mmCIF file of C-alpha atoms in Angstrom:
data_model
loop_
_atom_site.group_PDB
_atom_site.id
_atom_site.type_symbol
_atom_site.label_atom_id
_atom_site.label_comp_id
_atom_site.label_asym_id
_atom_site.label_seq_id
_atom_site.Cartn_x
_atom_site.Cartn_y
_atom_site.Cartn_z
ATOM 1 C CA UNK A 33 72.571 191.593 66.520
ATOM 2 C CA UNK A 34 74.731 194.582 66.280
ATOM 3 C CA UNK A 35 77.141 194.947 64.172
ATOM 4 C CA UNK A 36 80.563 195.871 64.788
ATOM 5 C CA UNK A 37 81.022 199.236 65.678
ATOM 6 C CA UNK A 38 77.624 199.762 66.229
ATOM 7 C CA UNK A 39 76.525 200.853 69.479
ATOM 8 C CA UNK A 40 72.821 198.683 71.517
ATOM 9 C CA UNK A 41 71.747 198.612 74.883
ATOM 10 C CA UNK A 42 69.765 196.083 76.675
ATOM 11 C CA UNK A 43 66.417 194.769 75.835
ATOM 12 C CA UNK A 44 63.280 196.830 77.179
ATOM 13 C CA UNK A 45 62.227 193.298 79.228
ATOM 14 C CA UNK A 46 64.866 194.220 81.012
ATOM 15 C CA UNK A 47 62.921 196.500 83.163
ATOM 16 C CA UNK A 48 59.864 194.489 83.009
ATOM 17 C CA UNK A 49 62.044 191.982 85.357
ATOM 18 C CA UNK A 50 63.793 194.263 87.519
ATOM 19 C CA UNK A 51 59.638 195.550 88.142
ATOM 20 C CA UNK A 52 59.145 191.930 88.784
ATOM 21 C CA UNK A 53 61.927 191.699 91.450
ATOM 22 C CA UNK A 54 60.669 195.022 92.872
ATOM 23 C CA UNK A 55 56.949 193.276 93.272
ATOM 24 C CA UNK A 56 58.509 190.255 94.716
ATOM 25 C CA UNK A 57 60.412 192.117 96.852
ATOM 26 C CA UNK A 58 57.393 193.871 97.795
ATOM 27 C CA UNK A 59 54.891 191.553 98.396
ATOM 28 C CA UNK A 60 58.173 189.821 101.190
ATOM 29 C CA UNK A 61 57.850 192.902 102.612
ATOM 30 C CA UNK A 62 53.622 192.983 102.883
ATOM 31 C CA UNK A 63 53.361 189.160 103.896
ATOM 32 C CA UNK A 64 55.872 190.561 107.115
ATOM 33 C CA UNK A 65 53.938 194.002 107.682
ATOM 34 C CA UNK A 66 50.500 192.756 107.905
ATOM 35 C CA UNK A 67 50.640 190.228 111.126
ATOM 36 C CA UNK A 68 52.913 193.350 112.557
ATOM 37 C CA UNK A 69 49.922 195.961 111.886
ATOM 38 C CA UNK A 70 47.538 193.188 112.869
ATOM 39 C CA UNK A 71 49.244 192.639 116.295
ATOM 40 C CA UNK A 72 49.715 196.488 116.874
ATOM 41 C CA UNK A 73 46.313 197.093 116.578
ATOM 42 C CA UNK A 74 45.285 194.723 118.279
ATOM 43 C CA UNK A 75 48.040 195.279 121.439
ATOM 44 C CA UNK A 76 48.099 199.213 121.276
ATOM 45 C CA UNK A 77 45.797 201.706 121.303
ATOM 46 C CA UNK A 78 44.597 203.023 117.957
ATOM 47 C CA UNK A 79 46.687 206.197 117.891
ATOM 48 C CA UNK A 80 49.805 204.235 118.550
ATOM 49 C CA UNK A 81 48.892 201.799 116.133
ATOM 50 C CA UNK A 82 48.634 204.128 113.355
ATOM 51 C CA UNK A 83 51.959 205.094 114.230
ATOM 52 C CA UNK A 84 53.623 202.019 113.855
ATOM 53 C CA UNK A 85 51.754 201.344 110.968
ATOM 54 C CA UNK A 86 52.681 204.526 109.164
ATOM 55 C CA UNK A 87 56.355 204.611 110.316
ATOM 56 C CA UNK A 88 56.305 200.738 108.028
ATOM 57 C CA UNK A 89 54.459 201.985 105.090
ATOM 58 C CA UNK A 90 56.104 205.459 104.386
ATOM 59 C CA UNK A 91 59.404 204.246 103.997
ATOM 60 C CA UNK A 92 58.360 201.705 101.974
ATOM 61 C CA UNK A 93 56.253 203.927 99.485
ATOM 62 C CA UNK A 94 59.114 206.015 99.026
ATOM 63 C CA UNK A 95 61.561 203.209 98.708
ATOM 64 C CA UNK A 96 59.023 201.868 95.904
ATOM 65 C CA UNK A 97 59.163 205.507 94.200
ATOM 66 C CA UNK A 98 62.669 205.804 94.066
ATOM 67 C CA UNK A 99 63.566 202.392 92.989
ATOM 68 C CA UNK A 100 60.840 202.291 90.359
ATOM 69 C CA UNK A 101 62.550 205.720 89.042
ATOM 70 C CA UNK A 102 65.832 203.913 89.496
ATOM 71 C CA UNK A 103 65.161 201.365 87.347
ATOM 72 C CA UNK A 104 63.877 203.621 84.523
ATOM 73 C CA UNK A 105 67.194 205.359 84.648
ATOM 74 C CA UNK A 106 69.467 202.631 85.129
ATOM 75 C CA UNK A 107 67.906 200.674 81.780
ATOM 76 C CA UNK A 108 68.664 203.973 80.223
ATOM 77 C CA UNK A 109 72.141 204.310 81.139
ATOM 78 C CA UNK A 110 72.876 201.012 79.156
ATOM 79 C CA UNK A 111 74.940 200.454 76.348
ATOM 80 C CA UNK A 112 77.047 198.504 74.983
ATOM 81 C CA UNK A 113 79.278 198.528 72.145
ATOM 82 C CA UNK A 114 81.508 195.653 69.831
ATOM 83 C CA UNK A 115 84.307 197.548 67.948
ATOM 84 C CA UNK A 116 86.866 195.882 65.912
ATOM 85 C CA UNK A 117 89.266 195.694 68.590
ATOM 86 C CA UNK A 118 87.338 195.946 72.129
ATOM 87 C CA UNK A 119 84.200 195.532 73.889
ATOM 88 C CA UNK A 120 82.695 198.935 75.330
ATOM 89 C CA UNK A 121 80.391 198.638 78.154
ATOM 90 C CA UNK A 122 78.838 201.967 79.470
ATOM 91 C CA UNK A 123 75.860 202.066 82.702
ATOM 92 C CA UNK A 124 75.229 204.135 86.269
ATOM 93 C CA UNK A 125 72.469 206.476 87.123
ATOM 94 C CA UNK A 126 75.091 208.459 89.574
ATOM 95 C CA UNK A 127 78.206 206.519 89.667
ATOM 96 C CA UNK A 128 78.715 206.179 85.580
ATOM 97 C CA UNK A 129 80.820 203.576 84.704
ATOM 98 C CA UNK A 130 82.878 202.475 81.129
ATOM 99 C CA UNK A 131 84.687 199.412 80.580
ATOM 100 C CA UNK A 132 87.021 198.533 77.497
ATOM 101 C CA UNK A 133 88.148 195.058 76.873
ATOM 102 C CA UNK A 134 90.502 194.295 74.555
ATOM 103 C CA UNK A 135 89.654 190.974 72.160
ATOM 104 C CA UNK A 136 93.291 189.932 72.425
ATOM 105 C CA UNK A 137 92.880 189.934 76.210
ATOM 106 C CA UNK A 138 89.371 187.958 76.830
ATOM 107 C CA UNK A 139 90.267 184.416 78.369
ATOM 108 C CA UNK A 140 86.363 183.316 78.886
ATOM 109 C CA UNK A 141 83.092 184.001 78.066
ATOM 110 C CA UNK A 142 80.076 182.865 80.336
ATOM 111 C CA UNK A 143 75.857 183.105 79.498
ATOM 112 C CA UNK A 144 73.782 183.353 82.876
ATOM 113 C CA UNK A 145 70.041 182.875 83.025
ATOM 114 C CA UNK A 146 68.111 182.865 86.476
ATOM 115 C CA UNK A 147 65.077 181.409 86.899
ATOM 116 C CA UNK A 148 63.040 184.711 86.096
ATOM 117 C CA UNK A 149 65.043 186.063 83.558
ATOM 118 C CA UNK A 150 64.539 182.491 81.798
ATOM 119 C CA UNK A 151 60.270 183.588 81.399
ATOM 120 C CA UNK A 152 61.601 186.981 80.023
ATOM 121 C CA UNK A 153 64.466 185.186 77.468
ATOM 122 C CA UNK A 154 67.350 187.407 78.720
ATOM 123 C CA UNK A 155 70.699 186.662 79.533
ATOM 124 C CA UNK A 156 73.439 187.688 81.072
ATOM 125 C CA UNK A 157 76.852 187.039 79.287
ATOM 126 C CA UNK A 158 80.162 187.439 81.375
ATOM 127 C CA UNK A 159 83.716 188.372 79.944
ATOM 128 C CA UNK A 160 86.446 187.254 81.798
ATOM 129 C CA UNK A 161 90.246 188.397 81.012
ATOM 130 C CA UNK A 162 94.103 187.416 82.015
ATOM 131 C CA UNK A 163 94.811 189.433 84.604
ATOM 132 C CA UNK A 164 91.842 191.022 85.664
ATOM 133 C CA UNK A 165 91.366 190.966 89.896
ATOM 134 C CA UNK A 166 87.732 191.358 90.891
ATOM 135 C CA UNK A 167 86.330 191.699 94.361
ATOM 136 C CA UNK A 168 83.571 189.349 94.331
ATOM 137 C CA UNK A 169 82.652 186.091 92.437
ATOM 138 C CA UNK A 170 79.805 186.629 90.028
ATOM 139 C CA UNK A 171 76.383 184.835 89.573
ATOM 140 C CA UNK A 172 76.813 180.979 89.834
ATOM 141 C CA UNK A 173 80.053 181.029 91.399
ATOM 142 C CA UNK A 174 81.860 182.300 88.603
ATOM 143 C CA UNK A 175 85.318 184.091 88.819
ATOM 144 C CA UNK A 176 84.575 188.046 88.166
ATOM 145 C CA UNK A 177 83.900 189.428 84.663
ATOM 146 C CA UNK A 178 85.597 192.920 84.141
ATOM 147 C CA UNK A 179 82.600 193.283 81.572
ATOM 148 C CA UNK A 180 79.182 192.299 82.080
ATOM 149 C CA UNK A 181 76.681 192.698 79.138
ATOM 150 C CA UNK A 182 73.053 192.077 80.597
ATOM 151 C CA UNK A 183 69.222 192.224 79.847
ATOM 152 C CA UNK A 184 69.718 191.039 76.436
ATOM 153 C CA UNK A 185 67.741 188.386 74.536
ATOM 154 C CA UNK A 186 70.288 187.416 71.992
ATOM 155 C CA UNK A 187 72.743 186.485 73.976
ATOM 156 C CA UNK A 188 74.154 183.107 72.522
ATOM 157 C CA UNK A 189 74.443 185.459 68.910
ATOM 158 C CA UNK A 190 76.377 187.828 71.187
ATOM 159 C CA UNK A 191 78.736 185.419 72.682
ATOM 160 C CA UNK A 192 79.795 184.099 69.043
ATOM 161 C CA UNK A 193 80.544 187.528 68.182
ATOM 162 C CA UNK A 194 82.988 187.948 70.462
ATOM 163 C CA UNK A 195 84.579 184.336 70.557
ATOM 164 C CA UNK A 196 84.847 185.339 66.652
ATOM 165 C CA UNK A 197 86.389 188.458 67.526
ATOM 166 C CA UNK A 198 88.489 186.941 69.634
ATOM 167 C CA UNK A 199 89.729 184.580 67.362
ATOM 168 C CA UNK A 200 91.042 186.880 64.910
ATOM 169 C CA UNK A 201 92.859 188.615 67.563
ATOM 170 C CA UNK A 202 96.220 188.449 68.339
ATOM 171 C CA UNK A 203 96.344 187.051 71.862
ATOM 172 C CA UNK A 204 98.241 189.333 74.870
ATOM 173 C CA UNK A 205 100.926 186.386 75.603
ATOM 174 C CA UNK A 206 101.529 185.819 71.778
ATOM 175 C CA UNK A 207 102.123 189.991 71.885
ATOM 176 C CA UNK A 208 104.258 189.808 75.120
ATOM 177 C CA UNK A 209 106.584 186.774 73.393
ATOM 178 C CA UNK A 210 107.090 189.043 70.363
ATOM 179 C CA UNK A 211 107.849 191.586 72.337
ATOM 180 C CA UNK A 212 110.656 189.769 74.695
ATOM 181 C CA UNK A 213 111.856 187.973 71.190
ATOM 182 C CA UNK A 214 112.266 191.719 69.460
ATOM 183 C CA UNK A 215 114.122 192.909 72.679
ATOM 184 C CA UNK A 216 116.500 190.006 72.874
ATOM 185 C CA UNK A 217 117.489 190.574 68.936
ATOM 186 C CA UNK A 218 118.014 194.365 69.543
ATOM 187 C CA UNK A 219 120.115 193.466 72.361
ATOM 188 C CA UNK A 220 122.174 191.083 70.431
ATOM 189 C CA UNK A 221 122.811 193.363 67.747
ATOM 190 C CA UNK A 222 124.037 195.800 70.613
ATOM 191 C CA UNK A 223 126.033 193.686 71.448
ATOM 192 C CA UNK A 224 127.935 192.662 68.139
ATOM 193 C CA UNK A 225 128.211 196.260 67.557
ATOM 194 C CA UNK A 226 130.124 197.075 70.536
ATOM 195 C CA UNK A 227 132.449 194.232 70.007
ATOM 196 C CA UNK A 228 132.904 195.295 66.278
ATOM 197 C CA UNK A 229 133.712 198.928 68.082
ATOM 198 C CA UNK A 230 136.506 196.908 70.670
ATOM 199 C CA UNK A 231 138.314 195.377 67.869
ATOM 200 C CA UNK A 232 138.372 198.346 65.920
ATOM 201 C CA UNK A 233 139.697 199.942 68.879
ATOM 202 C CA UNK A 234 142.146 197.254 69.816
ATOM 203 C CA UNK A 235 143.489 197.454 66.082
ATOM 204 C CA UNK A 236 144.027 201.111 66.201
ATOM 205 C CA UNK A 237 146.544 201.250 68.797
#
């Protein structure tokens, strides 16, 4: 577990199962091609055949190229961070993306296994916050996390290391009450000044 301030990314099985959802997603892909190849060979002559057949498998070589080098690069672009006052979340191949949540502002905390990432031991845990407006629900129906911290194995050590965190942080309502208590008593003393200033005035004349 990392300690705070130091920076980790996610766990190397982490490819290993996005590879597995690539083969799976594959072999979908196969089980539908093959009756289509059978049938065109069988119902078309053999140059058009090879066409159709060929116009199915290029795009899907390629497709298996570039995700397999997306996924290498993606893995990479991982990291994650627990500082002594915010959780930093860095990842994108092209689109690079940083989040920073504040402790103080952290209203739940989630852990997410599917049924393959269960045979790897990774989890995914989800930080929600007060205020935060996502577009879509996360996994399992959950509301959206403005930080997701995923492919990692010790994930339950994780989550008590930032309900700790968030413990010893001062919470955002707790700040905003101070705040609106402080204004009111500045305003109040304002205010008995400028009637100390009215009867001075008033006595003057």
């Amino acid at each position: 577990m990392a300690n705070v301030n130091e920076q980790f990314g996610a766990h190397p099985d982490l490819k290993k199962l996005y590879y597995t959802y690539l083969t799976i997603a594959t072999i979908v892909f196969l089980a539908w091609i093959l009756p289509v190849t059978a049938a065109a060979f069988i119902l078309l002559p053999f140059n058009s055949a090879s066409i159709v057949v060929v116009s199915l498998l290029v795009p899907l070589f390629f497709s298996i190229v570039f995700l397999w080098y997306w996924i290498n690069q993606y893995y990479a672009s991982i990291s994650y961070a627990l500082t002594d006052h915010e959780i930093v979340v860095h990842r994108g191949v092209w689109w690079k993306k940083k989040s920073f949540v504040p402790y103080n502002r952290i209203t739940n905390i989630n852990i997410v296994q599917g049924p393959i990432s269960r045979r790897f031991q990774l989890g995914t845990v989800l930080i929600q916050t007060a205020g935060f407006s996502g577009g879509t629900s996360s996994a399992g129906g959950l509301k959206p996390a403005e930080a997701i911290i995923l492919g990692v194995k010790n994930f339950e050590e994780i989550k008590d290391k930032i309900m700790n965190s968030v413990r010893r942080a001062r919470p955002v309502a707790v700040e905003a009450q101070a705040e609106a208590v402080a204004t009111e008593d500045v305003n109040r003393q304002i205010l008995a000044e400028l009637k100390k200033i009215s009867k001075a005035l008033e006595k003057a004349k």
